[in-house]
Coordinates of C-alpha atoms in Angstrom, one line a residue:
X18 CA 104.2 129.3 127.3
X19 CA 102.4 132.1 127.8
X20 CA 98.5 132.8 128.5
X21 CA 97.9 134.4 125.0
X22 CA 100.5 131.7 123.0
X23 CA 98.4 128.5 124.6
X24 CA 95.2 130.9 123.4
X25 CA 96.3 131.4 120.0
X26 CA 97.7 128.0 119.8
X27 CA 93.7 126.7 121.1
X28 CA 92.1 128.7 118.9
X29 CA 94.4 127.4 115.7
X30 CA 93.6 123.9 117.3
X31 CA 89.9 124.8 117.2
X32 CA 90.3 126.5 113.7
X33 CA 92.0 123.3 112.0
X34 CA 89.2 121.0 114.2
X35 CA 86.3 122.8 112.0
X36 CA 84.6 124.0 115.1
X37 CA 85.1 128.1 114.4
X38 CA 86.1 129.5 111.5
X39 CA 89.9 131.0 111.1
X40 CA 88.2 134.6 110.8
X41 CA 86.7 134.1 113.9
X42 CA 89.7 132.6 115.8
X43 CA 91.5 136.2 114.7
X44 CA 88.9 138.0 116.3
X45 CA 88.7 135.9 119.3
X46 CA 92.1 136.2 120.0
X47 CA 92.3 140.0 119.0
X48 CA 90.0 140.9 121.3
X49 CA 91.8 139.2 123.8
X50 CA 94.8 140.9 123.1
X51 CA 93.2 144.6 123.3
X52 CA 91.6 143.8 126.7
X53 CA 95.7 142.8 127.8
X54 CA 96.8 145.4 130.6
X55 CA 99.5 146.5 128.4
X56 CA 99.5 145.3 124.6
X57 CA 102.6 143.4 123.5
X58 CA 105.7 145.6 122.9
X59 CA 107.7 145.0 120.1
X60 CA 111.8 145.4 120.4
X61 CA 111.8 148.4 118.2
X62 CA 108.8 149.9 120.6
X63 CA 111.6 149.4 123.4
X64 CA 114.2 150.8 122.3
X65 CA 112.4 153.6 121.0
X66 CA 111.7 154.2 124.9
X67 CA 115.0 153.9 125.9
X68 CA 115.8 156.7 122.6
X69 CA 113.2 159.2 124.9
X70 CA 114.8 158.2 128.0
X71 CA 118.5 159.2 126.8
X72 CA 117.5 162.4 124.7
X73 CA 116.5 163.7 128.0
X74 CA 119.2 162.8 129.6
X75 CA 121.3 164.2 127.2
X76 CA 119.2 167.7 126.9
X77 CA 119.5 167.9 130.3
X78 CA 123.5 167.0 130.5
X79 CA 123.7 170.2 127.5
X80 CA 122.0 172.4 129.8
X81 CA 123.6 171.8 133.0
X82 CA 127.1 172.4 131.1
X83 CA 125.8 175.9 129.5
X84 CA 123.8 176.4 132.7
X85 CA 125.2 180.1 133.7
X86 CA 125.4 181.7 130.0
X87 CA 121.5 181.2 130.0
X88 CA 119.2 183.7 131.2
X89 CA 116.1 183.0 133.2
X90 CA 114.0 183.8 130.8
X91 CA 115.8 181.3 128.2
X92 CA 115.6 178.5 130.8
X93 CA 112.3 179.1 131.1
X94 CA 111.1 180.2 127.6
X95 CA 113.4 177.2 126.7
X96 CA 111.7 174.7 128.7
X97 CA 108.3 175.3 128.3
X98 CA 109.0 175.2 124.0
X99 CA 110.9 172.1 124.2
X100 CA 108.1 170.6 126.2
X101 CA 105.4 172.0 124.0
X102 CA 107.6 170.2 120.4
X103 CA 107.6 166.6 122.6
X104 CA 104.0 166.9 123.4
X105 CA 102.8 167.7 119.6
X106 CA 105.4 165.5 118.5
X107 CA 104.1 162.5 120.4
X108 CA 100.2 163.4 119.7
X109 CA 101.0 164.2 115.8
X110 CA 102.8 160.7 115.0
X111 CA 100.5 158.3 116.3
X112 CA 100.9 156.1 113.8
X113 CA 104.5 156.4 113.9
X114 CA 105.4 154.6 117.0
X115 CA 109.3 154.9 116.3
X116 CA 108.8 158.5 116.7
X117 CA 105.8 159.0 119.0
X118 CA 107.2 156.5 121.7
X119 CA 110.6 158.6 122.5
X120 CA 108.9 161.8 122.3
X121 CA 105.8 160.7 124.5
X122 CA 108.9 159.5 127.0
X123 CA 110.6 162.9 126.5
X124 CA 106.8 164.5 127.1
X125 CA 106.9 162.2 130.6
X126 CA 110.2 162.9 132.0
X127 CA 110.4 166.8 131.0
X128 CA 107.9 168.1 134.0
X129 CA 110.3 166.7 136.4
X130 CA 113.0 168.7 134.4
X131 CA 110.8 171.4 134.8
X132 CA 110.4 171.6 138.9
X133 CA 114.1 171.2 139.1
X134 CA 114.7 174.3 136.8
X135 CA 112.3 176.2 138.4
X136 CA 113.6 174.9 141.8
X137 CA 117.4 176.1 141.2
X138 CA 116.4 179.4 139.3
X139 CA 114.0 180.2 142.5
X140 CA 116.7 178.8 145.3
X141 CA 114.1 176.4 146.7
X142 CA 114.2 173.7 149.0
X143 CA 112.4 171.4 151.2
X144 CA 110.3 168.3 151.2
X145 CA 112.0 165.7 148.4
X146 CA 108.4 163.9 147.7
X147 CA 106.6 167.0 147.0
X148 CA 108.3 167.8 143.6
X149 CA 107.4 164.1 142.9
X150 CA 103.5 164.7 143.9
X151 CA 103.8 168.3 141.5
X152 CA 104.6 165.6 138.8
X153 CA 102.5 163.0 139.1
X154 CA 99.5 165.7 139.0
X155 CA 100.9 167.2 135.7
X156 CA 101.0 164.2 134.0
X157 CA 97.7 162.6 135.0
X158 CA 95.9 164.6 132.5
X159 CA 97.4 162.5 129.5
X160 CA 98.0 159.7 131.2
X161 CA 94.0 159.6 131.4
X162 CA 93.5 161.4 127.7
X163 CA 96.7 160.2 125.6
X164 CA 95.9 157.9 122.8
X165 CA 99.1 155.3 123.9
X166 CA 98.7 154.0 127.2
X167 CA 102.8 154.4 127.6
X168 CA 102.4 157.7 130.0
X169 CA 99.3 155.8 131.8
X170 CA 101.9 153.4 133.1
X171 CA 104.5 155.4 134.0
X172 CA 102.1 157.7 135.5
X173 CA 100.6 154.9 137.6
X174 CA 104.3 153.7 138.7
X175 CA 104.8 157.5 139.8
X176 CA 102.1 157.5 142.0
X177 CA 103.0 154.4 143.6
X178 CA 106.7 155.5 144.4
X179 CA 105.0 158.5 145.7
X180 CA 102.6 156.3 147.9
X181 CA 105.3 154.3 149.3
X182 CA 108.4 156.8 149.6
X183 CA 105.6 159.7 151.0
X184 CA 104.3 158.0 153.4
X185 CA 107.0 155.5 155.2
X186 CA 110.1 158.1 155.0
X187 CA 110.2 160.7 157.9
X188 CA 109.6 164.3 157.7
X189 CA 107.5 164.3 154.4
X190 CA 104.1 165.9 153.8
X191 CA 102.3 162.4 153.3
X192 CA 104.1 160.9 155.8
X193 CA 102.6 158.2 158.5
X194 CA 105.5 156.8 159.7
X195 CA 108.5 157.3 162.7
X196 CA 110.5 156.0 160.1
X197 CA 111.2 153.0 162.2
X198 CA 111.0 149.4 160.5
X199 CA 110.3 146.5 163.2
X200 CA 110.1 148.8 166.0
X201 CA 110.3 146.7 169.2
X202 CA 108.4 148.2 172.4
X203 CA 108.9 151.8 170.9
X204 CA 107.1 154.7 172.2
X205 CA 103.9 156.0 170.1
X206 CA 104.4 158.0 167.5
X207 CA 102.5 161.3 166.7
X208 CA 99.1 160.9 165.3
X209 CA 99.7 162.6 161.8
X210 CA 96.7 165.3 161.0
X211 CA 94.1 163.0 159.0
X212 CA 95.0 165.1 155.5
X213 CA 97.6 163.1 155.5
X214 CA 95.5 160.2 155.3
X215 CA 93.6 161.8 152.8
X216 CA 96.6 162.8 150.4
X217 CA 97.9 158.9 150.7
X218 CA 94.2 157.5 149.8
X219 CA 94.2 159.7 146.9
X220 CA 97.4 158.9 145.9
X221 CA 96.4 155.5 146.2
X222 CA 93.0 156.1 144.0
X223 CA 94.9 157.8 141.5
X224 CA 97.5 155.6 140.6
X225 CA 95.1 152.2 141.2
X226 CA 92.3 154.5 139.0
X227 CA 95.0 155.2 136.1
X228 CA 96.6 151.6 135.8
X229 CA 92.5 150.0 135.8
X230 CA 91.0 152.8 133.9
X231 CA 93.5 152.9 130.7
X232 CA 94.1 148.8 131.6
X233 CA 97.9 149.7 131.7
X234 CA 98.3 147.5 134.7
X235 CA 96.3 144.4 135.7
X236 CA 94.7 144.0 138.7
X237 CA 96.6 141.7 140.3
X238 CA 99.8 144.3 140.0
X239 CA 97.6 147.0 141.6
X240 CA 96.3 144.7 144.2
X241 CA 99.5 143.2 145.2
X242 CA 101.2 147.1 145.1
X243 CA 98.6 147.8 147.4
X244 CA 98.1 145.2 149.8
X245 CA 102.3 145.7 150.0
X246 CA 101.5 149.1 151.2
X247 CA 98.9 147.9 153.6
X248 CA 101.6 145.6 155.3
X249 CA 104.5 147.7 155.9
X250 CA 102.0 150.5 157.3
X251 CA 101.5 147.4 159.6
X252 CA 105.0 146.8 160.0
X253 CA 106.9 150.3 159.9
X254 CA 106.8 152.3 163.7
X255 CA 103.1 154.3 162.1
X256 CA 99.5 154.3 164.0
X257 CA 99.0 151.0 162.4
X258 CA 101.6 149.3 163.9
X259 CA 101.5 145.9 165.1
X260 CA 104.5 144.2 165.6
X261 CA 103.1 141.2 167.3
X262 CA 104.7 137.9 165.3
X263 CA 100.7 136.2 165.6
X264 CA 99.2 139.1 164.3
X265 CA 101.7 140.0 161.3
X266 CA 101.5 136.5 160.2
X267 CA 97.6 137.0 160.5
X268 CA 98.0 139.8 158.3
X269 CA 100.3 138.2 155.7
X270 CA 98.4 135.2 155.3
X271 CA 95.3 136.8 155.0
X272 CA 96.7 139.7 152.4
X273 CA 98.5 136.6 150.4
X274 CA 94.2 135.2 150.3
X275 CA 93.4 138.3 149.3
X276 CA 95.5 138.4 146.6
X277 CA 94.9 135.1 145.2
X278 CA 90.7 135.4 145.3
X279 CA 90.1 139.2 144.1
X280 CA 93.0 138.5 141.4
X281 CA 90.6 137.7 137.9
X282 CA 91.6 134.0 136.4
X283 CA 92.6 134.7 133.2
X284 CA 95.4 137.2 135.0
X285 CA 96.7 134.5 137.7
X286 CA 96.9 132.1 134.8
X287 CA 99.1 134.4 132.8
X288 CA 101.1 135.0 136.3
X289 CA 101.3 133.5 139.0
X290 CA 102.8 135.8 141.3
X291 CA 99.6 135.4 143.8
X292 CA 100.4 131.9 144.6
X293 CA 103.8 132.1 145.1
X294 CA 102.6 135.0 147.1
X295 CA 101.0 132.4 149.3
X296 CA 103.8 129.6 148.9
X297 CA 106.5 132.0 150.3
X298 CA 103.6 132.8 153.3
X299 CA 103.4 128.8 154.1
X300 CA 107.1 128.5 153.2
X301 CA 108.0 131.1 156.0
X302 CA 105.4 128.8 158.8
X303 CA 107.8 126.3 158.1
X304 CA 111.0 127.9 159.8
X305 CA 108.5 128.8 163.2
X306 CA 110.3 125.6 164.5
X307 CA 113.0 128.0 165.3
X308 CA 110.7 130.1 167.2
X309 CA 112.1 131.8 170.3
X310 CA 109.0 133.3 172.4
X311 CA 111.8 135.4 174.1
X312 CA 111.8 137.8 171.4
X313 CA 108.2 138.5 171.0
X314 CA 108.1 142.2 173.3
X315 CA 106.3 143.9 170.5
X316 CA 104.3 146.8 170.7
X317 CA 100.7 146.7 169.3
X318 CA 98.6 149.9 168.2
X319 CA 94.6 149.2 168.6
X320 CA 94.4 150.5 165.0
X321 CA 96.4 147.9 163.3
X322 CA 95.0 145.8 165.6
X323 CA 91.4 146.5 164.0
X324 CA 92.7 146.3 161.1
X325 CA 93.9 143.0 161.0
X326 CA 91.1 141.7 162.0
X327 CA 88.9 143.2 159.5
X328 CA 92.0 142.3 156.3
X329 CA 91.2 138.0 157.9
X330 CA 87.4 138.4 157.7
X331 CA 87.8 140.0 154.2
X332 CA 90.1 137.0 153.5
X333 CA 87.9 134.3 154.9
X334 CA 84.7 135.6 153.6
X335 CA 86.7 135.8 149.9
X336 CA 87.9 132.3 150.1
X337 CA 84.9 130.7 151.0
X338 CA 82.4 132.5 148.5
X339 CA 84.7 134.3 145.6
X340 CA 84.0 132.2 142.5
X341 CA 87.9 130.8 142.2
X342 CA 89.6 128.9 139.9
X343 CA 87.1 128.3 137.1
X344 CA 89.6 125.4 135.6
X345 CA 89.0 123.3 138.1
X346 CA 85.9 121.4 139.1
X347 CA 84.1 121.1 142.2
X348 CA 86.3 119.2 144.4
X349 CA 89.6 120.2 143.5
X350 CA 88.0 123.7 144.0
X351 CA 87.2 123.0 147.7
X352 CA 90.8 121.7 147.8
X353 CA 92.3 125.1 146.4
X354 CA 89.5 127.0 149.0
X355 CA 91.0 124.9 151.9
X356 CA 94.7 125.7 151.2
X357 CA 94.0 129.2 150.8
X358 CA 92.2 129.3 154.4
X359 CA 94.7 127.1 156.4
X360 CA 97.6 129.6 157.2
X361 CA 94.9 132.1 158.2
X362 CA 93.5 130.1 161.3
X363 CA 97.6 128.7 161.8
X364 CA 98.5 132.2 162.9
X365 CA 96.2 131.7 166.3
X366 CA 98.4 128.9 167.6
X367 CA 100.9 131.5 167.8
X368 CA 99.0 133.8 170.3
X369 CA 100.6 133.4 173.5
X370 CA 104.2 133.1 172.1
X371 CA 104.8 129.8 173.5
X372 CA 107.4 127.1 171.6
X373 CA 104.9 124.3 171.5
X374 CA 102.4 126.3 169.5
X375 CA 104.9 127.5 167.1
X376 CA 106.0 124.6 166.9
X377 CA 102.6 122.9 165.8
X378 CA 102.3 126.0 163.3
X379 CA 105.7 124.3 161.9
X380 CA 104.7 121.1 161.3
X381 CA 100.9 122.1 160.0
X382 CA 102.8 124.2 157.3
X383 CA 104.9 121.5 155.8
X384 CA 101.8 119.0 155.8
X385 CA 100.4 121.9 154.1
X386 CA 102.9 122.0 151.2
X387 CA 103.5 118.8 150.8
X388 CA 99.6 118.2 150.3
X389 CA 99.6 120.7 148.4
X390 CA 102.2 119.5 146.1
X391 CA 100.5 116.3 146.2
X392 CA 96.8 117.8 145.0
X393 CA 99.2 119.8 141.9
X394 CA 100.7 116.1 140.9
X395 CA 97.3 114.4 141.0
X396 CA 95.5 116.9 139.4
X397 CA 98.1 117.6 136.6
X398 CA 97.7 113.7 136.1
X399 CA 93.7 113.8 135.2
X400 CA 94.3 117.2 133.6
X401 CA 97.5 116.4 131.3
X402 CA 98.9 119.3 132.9
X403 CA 102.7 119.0 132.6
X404 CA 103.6 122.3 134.1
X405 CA 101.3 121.8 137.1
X406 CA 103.1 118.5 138.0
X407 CA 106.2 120.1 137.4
X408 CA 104.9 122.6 140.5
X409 CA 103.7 119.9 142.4
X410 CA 107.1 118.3 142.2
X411 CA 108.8 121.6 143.0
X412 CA 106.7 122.3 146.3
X413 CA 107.6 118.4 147.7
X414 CA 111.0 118.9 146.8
X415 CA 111.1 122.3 148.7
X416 CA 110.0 120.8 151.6
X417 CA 112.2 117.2 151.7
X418 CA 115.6 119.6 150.9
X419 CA 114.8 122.1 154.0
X420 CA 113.7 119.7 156.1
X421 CA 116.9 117.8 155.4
X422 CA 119.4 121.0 155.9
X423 CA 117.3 121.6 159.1
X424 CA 117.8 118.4 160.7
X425 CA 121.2 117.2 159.1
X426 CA 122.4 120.7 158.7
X427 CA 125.1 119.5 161.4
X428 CA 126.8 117.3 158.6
X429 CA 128.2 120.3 156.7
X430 CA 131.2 120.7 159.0
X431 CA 133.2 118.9 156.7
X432 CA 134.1 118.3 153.1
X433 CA 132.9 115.0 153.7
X434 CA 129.7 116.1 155.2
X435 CA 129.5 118.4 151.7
X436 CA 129.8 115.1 149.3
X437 CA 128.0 113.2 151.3
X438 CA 125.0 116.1 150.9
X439 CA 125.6 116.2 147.7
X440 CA 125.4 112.9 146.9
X441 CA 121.6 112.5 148.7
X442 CA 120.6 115.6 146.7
X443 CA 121.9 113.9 143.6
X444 CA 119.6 110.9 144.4
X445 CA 116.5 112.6 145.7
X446 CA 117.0 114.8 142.9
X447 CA 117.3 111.5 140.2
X448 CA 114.1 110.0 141.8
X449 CA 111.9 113.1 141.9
X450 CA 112.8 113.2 138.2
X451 CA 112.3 109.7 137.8
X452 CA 108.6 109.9 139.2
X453 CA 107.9 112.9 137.4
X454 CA 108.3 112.0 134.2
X455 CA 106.5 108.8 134.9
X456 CA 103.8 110.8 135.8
X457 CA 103.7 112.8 133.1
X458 CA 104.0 109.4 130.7
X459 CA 101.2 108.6 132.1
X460 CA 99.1 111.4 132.3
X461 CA 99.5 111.3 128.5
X462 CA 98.5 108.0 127.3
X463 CA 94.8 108.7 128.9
X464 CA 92.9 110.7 131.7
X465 CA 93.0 109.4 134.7
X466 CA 89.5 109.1 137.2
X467 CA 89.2 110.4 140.3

């Protein structure tokens, strides 16, 4: 269930209870709904899109076929009418959503129709993400002034694409990278000129501006978009690169902290993308059993190097004094501060590539699960929180199947090795269930003390 169903269903709890009126749970809960990053789409709102999305496509397949019997003057005369009826279409009918949506679609993809026209009648060529960058800037007048916040969101999903595909592909104008992923001991690249820079920050602003500004996109989406982009600077062959296994896990651990303490509560309620964010970070420690130091030769540029450094004090200082997790009270706060800090301070047992230190890392991030799934379980129990013993559950059983394929893995040689596998699973799965739903029996009857 939903953030906004176990709202509504609270507030029609509250309602029947006598404590607010019903007028007053409608408000409540309206005004919850209007401060959504996107309101709630209806099918027919959908497929209205998807109407927009295909008229294009099909205007554009019409023109393509009748491409040399036109004139430039048509083609462009054409154009510029056509994109002219979707705009007053989709401004006039408002309150007409089965006709506004396709045309504000139509309004949205049209400009990119536009630079291709004028790109073939002109013979141009040259740099793919610029046409994309043209675009973006056309539209970010309505995405910032249109009534609907539909061309806001696409607008904000442009820039991003733009961010990402400008600055890690080779030979673009925004470009910072070699275009070399996981570059081991490879010679610097260029320095690009710092406009550059500038045109990706920008980028950045502009599509992180739209998506806040018009509350099209949470901010946990443009966070997480961004902190994305922040890591595979880090990770692609670009002046930030730093290879180093110890420092990459410094930086994901700390970006996954990041996440979870400058994400607002109500938005990691409804999602919780930020904690398995930091789940799939722990998850990863896990497998540093296997580490081989042999394979560490990675180069290291000062500026990611700085970098890093600055993304774990952001993290650390965030864990420690962010106001997180409002639900909870004091202790099992300091709990949910603790495991967001513990991979961070991890990642220095890894500096000097050496097995036993990786190895330590190994066994620190299982403990670290496993507590954690723990804390969910017991929690859940005083809480009569179903779903969070459910996770608890989840994260022990995560652990005890992994650990089992690591050390037993061996066994599936055979078809006997498989049943016998499957039949442990089978009973580690009927126990887990077993407990579980005592758990949760109990948890119901009353609330348990800590």
């Amino acid at each position: 269930m939903s953030y906004y169903k176990r709202l509504k269903n609270d507030l029609a709890g509250a309602a029947a209870a006598g404590l607010i009126t019903s007028e007053q749970a409608g408000k409540v809960y309206d005004m919850a709904l209007e401060k959504r990053p996107v309101s709630a789409w209806k099918a027919s709102y959908l497929i209205a899109a998807f109407s927009g999305l295909f008229i294009a496509i099909g205007l554009t397949l019409i023109v393509a076929h009748n491409w040399d019997k036109l004139g430039v003057m048509i083609k462009i005369g054409g154009f510029l009418l056509l994109l002219a009826a979707a705009g007053m279409t989709a401004l006039g009918f408002q309150e007409k959503p089965a006709v506004a949506v396709p045309a504000e679609v139509l309004w949205f993809f049209l400009p990119a129709a536009g630079i291709g026209l004028y790109a073939q009648i002109f013979q141009l060529s040259g740099d793919p993400v610029r046409p994309l960058l043209v675009w973006a800037a056309l539209e970010l007048p309505v995405a910032l002034l249109a009534p609907r916040r539909l061309t806001a969101w696409l607008t904000a999903v442009l820039l991003f694409v733009c961010l990402f595909t400008g600055t890690l592909g080779g030979g673009a104008i925004m470009s910072l990278s070699g275009g070399n992923p996981l570059a081991i001991a490879a010679a610097p690249v260029p320095a690009p000129p710092w406009w550059r820079w500038a045109l990706a920050l920008a980028v950045l602003g502009a599509g992180a501006g739209t998506a806040l500004y018009r509350r099209c996109h949470g901010t946990m989406r443009v966070l997480g978009a961004a902190l994305a982009w922040v890591l595979l600077l880090l990770v692609y062959e670009t002046p930030l690169h730093a290879g180093s296994p110890a420092l990459m896990m410094l930086a994901v651990s700390s970006a996954a902290a990041l996440w979870i303490a400058w994400t607002p509560p109500e938005e990691r309620l409804e999602s919780r993308l930020p904690h398995l964010a930091w789940l799939l970070t722990v998850y990863a420690m896990t497998f540093f059993w296997h580490f081989n130091p042999g394979l560490s030769r990675w180069t290291v540029r000062p500026a990611g190097a700085v970098l890093i450094w600055v993304m774990f004090a952001a993290a650390l200082l965030s864990a420690i004094f962010r106001p997180l997790a409002p639900e909870l009270d004091g202790r099992w706060r300091a709990a949910f501060r603790t495991a967001l800090i513990a991979p961070m301070p991890a990642a220095f047992l890894l500096f000097g590539a050496t097995t036993s230190g990786a190895k330590t890392i190994a066994i620190l991030a299982n403990l670290l699960i496993a507590a954690a799934g723990a804390g969910l379980i017991w929690n859940g129990a005083q809480e009569n929180n179903e779903k969070r013993i459910n996770t608890g559950v989840f994260f022990i059983a995560l652990i005890a199947l992994t650990r089992f394929l690591d050390l037993f893995g061996s066994m599936l040689r055979s078809g006997l090795g498989f049943i016998g596998t499957g039949l442990l699973f089978a009973a580690l799965a009927w126990f887990l269930n077993k407990g579980r739903k005592a758990i949760i029996q109990a948890a119901g009857g009353h609330k348990w003390s800590a």
